[in-house]
Short mmCIF file of C-alpha atoms and ligand atoms in Angstrom, two decimals:
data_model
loop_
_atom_site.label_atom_id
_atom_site.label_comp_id
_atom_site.label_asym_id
_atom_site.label_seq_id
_atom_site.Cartn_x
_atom_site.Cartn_y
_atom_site.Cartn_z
CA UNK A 215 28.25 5.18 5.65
CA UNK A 216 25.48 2.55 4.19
CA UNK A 217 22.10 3.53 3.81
CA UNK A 218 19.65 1.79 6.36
CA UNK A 219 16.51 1.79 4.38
CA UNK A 220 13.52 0.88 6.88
CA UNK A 221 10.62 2.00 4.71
CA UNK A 222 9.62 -1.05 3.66
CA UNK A 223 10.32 -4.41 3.20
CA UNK A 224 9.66 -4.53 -0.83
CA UNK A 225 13.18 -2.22 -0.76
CA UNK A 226 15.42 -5.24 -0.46
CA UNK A 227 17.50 -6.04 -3.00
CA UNK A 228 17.43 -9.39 -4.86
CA UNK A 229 20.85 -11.41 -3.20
CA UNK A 230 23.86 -12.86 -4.98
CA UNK A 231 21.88 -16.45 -4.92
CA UNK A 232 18.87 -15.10 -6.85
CA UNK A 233 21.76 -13.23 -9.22
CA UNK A 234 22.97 -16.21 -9.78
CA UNK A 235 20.37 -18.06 -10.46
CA UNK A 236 18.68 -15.16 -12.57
CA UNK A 237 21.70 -15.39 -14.71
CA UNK A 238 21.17 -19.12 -15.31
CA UNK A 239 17.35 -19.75 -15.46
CA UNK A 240 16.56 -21.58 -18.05
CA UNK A 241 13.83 -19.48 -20.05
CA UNK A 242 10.33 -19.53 -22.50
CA UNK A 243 7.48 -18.31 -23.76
CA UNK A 244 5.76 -18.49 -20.63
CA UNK A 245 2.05 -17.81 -22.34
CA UNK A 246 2.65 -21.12 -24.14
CA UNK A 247 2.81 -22.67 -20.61
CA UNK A 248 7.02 -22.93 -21.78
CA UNK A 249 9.06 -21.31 -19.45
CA UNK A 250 10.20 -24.29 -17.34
CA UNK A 251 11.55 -22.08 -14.68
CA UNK A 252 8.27 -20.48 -14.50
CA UNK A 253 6.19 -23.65 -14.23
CA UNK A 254 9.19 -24.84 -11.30
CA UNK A 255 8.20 -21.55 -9.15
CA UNK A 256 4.28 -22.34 -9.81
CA UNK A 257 4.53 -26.12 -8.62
CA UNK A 258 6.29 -25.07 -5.85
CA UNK A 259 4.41 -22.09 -4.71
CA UNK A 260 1.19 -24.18 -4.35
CA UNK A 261 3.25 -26.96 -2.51
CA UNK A 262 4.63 -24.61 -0.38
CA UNK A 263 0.83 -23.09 0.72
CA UNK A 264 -1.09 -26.62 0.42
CA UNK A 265 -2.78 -25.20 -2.71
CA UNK A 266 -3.73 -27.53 -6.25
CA UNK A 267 -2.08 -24.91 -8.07
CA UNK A 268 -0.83 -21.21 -8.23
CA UNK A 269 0.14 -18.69 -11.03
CA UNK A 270 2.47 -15.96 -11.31
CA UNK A 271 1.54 -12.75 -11.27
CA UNK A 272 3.55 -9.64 -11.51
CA UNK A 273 1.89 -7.84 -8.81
CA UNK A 274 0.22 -8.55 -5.08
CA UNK A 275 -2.14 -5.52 -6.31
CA UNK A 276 -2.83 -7.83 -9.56
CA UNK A 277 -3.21 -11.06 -7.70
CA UNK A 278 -5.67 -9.73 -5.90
CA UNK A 279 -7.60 -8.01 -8.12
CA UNK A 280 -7.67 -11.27 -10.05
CA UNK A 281 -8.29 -13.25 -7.21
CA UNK A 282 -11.45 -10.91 -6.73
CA UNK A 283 -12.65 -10.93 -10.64
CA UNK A 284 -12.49 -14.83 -10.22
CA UNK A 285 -14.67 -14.67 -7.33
CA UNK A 286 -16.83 -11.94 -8.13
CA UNK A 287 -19.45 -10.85 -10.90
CA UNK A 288 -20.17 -7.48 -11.70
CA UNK A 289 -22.43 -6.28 -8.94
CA UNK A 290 -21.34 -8.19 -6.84
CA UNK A 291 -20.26 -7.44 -3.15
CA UNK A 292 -17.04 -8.33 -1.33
CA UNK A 293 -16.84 -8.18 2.80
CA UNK A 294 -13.09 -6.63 3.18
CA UNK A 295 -11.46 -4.80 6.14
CA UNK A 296 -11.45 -1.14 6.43
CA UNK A 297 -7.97 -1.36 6.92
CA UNK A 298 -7.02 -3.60 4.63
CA UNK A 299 -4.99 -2.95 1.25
CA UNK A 300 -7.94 -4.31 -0.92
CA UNK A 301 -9.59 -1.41 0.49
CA UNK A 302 -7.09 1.02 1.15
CA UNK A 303 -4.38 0.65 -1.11
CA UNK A 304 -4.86 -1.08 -4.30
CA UNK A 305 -6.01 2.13 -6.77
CA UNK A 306 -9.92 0.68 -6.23
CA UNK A 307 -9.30 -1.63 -8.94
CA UNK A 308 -11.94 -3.98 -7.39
CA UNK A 309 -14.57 -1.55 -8.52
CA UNK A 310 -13.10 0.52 -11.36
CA UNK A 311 -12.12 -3.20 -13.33
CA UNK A 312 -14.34 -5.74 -11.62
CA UNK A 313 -17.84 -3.91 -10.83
CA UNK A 314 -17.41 -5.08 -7.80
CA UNK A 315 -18.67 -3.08 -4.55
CA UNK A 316 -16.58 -3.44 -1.34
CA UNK A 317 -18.17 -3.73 1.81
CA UNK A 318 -15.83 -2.54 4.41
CA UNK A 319 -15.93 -3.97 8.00
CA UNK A 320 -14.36 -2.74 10.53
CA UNK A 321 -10.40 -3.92 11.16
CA UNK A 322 -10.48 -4.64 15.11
CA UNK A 323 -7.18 -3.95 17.06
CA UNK A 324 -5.74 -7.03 16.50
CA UNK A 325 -6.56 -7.24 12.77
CA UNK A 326 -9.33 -9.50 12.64
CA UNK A 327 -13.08 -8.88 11.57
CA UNK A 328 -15.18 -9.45 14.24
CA UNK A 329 -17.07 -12.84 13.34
CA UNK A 330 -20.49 -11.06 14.29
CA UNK A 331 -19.78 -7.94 12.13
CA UNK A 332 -19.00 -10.19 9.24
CA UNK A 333 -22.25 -12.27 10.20
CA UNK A 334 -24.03 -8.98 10.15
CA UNK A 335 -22.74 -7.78 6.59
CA UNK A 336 -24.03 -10.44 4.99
CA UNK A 337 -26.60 -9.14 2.66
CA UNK A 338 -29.92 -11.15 2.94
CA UNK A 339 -31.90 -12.60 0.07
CA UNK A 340 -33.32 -9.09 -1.12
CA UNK A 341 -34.52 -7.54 -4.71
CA UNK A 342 -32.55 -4.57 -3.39
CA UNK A 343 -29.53 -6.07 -2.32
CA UNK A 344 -25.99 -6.76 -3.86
CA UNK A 345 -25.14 -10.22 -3.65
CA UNK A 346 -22.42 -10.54 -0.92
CA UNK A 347 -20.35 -13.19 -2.94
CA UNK A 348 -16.85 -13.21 -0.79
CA UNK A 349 -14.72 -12.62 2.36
CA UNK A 350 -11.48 -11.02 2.13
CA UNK A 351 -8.76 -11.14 5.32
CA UNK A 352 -5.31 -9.54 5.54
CA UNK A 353 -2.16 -11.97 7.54
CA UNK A 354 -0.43 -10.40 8.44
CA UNK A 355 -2.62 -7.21 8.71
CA UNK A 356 -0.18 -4.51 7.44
CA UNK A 357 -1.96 -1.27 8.49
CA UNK A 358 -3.34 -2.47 11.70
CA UNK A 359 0.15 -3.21 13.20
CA UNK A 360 1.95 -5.93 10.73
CA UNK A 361 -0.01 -8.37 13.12
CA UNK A 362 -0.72 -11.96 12.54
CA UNK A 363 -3.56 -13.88 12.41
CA UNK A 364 -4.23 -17.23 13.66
CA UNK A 365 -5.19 -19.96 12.24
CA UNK A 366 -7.99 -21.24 14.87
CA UNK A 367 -9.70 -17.56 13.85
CA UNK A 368 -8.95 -18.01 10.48
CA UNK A 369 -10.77 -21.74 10.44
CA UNK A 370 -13.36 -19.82 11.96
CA UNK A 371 -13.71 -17.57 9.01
CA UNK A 372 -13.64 -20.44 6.80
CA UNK A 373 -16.26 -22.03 8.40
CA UNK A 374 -18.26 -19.07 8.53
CA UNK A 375 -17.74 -18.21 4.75
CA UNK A 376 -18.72 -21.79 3.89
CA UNK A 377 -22.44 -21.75 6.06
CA UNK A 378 -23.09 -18.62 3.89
CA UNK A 379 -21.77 -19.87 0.64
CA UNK A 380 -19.16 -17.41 0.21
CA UNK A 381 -16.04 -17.97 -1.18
CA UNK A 382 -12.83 -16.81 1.01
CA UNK A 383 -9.88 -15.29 -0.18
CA UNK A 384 -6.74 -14.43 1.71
CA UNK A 385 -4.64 -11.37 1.14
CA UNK A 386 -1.40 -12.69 2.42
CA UNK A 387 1.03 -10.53 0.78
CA UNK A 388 3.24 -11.49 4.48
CA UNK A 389 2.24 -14.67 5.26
CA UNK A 390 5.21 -16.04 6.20
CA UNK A 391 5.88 -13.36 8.42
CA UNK A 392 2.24 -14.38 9.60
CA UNK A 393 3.42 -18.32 10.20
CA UNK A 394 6.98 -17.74 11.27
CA UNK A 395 5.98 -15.38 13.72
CA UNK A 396 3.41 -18.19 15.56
CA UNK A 397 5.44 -21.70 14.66
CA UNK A 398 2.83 -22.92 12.23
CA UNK A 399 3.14 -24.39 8.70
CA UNK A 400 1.82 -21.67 6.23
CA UNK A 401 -0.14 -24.55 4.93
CA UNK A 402 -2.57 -24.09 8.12
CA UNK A 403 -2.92 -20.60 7.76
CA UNK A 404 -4.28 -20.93 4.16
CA UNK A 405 -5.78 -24.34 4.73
CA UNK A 406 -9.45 -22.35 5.06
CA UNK A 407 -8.86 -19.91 2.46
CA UNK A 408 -10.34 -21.15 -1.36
CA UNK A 409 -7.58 -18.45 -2.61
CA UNK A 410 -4.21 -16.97 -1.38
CA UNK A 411 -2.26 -14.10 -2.93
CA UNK A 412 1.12 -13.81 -1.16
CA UNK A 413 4.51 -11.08 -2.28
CA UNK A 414 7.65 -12.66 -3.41
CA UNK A 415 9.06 -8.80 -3.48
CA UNK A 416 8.99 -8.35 0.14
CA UNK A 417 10.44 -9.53 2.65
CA UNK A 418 11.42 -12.79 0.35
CA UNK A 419 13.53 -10.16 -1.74
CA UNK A 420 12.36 -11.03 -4.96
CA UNK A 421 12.89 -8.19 -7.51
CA UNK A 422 9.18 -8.71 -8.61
CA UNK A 423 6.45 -10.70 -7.94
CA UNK A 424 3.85 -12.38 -6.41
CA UNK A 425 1.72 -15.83 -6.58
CA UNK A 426 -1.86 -16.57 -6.55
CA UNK A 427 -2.88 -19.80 -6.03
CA UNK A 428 -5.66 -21.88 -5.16
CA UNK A 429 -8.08 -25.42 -6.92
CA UNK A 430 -6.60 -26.01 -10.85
CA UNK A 431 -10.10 -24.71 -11.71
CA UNK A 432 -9.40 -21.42 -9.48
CA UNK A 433 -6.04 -21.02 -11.44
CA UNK A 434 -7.49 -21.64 -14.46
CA UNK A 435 -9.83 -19.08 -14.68
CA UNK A 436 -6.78 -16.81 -12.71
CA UNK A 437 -4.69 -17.51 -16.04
CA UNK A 438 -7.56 -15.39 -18.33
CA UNK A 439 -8.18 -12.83 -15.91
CA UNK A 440 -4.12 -12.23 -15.50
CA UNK A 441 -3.68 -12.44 -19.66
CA UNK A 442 -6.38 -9.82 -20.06
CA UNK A 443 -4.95 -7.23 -17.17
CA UNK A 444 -2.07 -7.43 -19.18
CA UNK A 445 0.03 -9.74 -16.81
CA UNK A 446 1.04 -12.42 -19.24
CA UNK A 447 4.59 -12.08 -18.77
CA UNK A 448 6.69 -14.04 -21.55
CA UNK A 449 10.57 -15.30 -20.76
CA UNK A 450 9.63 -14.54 -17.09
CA UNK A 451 11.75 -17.58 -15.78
CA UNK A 452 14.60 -14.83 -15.00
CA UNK A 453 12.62 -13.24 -12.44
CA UNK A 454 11.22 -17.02 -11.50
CA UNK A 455 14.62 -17.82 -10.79
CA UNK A 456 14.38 -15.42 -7.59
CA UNK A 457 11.38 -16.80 -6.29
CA UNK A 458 12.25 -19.87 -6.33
CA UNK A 459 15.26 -18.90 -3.92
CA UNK A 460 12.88 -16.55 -1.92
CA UNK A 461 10.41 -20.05 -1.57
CA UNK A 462 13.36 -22.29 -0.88
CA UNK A 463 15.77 -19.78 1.34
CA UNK A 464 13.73 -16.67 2.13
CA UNK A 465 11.13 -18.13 3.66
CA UNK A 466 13.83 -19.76 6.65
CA UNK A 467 14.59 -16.46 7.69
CA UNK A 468 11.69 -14.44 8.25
CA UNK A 469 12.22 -15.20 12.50
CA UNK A 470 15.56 -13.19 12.26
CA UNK A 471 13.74 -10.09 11.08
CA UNK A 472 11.50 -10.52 13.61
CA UNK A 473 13.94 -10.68 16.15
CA UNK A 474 15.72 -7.33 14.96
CA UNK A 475 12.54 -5.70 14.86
CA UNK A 476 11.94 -7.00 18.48
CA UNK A 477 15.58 -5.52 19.67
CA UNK A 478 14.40 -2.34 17.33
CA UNK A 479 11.24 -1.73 19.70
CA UNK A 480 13.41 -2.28 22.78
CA UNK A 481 15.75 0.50 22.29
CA UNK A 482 13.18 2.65 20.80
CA UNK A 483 11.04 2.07 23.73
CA UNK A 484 13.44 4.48 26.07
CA UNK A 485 13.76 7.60 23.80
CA UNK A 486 11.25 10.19 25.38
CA UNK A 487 9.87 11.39 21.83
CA UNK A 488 8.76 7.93 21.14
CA UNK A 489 5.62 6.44 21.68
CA UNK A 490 5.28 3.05 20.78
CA UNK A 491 2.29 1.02 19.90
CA UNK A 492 1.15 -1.81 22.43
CA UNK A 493 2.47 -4.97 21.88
CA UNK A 494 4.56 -3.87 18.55
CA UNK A 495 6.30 -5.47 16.84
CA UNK A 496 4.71 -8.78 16.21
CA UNK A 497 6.25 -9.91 12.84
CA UNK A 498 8.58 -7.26 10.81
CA UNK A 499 6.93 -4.05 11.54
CA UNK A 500 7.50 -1.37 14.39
CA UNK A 501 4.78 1.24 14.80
CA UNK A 502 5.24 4.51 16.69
CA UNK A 503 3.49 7.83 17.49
CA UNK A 504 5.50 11.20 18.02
CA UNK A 505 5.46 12.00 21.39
CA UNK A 506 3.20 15.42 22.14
CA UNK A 507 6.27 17.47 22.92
CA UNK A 508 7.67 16.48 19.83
CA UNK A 509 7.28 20.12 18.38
CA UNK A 510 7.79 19.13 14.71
CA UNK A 511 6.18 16.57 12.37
CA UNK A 512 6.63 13.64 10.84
CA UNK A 513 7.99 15.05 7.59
CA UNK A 514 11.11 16.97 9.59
CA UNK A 515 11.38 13.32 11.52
CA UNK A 516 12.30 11.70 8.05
CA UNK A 517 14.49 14.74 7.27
CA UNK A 518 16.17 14.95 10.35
CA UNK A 519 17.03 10.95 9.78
CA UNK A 520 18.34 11.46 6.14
CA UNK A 521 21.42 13.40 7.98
CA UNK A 522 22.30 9.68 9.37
CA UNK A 523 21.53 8.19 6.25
CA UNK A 524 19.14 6.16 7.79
CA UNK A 525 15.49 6.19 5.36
CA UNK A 526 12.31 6.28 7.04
CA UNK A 527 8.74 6.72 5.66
CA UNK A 528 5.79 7.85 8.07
CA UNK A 529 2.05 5.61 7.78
CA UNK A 530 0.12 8.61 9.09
CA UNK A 531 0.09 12.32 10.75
CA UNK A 532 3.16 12.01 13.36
CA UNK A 533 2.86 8.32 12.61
CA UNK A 534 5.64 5.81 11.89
CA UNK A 535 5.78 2.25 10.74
CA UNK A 536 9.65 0.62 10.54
CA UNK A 537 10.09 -2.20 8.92
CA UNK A 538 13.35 -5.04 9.24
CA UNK A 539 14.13 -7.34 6.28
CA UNK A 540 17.27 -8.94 5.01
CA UNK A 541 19.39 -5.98 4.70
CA UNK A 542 19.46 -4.76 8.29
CA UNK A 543 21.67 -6.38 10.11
CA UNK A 544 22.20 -5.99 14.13
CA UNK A 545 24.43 -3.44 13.13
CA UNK A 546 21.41 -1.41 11.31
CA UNK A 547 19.26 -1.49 14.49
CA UNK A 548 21.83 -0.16 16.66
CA UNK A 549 22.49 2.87 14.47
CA UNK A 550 19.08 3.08 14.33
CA UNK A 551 18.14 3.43 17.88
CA UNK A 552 21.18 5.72 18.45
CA UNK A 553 20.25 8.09 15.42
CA UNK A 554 16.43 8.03 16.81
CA UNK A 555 17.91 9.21 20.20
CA UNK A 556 19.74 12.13 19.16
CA UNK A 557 16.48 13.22 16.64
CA UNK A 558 13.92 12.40 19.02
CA UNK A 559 15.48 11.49 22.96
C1 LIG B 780 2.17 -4.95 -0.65
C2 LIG B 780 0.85 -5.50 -0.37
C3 LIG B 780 0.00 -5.90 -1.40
C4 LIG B 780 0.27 -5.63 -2.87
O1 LIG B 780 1.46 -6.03 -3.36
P1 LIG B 780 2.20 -5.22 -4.56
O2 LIG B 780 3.15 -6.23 -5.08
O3 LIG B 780 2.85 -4.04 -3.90
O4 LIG B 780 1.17 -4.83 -5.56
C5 LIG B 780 -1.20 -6.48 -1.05
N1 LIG B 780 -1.53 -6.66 0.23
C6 LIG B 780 -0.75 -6.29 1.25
C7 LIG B 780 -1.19 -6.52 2.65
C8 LIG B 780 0.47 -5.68 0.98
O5 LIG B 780 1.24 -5.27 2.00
#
């Protein structure tokens, strides 16, 4: 029996197109600005978000981080949600590398920052003060429910960031998940953002990778900051081949995960030990409490699913987040629910 790995999305597999066109990718020195595969993916990436240009970074953790440095001097503070991977989950490379000091607000329900909180942690003109320098927002918001944001509150953020003199960058490792999931361009959703950081090793399947992009000045600076984190990656064209496929193909596809996570949540929705989250899923991610009489934890849950082969990872204490991608079929999410049942019903 396959393995049905629902642990994350960044588990898939690069497919027999990217292969392919791994295999083939025509390859340089890609510090010299001469890998013309490279320089393809990069052109495209910022066509694809509405951008002036993007880079190619090996990370989303990177891209950030260099997305902040660009932003940010040394003292400096960035507004980011208490939820959010900035904050959460990215080793606090903001501070340890960049000196910068992250001012968490709080993540509401529905993954936004509340426009008055963000008013309110803006630091005033003060001797005493850090300078607040930049707004940080997560679409789709991983840890608050894989939820999108739109782009009316987004615009809002923009406009908000743009009274105050801040700069606005946009964490969105999933945001295609984010557009596909509400019928918009992704061009929209970034449209307010001065930066965008978004995961080609996701649900796109890329083996690696992720792209930063924003003005050719933005990207210019981006292109030190990435060279001196180490990042300057040399006949990387063979793992530009992918993304290119994950831009071109990947991206067309994100509604079918959605719809299996959908059809996931509806059979899970039954079995007694189950508690789902309200309105989950929303893009690619199913969240789920044990149920009280659930007399073991989370860790057994993950055990007792191994015995079906099927992988599952829990996000908290008797806390579960699944996640669909291109490798679970309809197939998958029947096994699923069934295996669930007999662990949990
Ligand atoms: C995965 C993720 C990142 C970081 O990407 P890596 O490639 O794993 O470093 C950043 N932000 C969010 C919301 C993510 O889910």
């Amino acid at each position: 029996m396959n393995i049905i790995d629902l642990r994350s999305d960044t588990v898939t597999k690069p497919t027999p197109e990217m292969r392919e066109a791994m295999a083939e990718a025509e390859v340089g020195d890609d510090v010299y600005g001469d890998d013309p595969t490279v320089n393809r993916l990069e052109a495209l990436a910022a066509e694809k978000v509405g951008k002036e240009a993007s880079v190619f970074v090996p990370s989303g953790t990177m891209g950030n981080l260099i997305a902040l440095l660009v932003h940010c001097q040394r003292g400096d503070e960035a507004i980011v949600g208490n939820k959010s991977h900035i904050y959460l989950n990215e080793a606090g490379g903001m501070s340890a590398l960049g000196g910068i000091q992250p001012n968490p607000v709080t993540n509401q329900k529905d993954g936004a920052l509340a426009l008055a909180d963000l008013r309110a942690a803006i630091r005033t003109e003060d001797v005493h003060h850090p300078i607040t320098r930049l707004i940080c927002l997560e679409n789709t918001q991983n840890a608050c429910g894989g939820v999108p944001l739109s782009v009316e509150y987004t615009r809002q953020v923009g406009q908000l960031a743009r009274e105050n003199r801040l700069s606005f960058h946009l964490d969105g490792a999933r945001i295609f998940n984010a557009a596909g999931a509400q019928n918009v361009d992704v061009k929209e959703l970034v449209a307010p953002a001065d930066s965008v950081m978004f995961c080609l090793s996701k649900g796109l399947a890329s083996p690696v990778g992720s792209m930063l992009a924003g003005t050719k000045k933005f990207i210019a600076r981006a292109r030190h900051f990435r060279k001196m984190l180490g990042g300057g990656m040399r006949q990387a064209g063979i793992l530009a081949a992918a993304g290119i496929v994950s831009l071109e193909k990947m991206t067309l596809r994100v509604a079918e995960d959605h719809r299996r996570a959908q059809a996931l949540a509806v059979g899970l929705r039954h079995i007694a030990g189950i508690v789902l989250d309200e309105n989950t899923p929303q893009t690619n991610m199913v969240y789920f409490n044990l149920a009280g009489q659930i007399p073991f934890d989370e860790k057994a849950v993950v055990e007792k699913m191994a015995k079906y082969n099927i992988q599952v990872d829990w996000a908290d204490a008797r806390r579960f987040r699944l996640v669909t991608h291109y490798e679970i079929d309809d197939a998958a999410v029947e096994r699923t629910i069934m295996a669930f049942e007999e662990v949990l019903g």
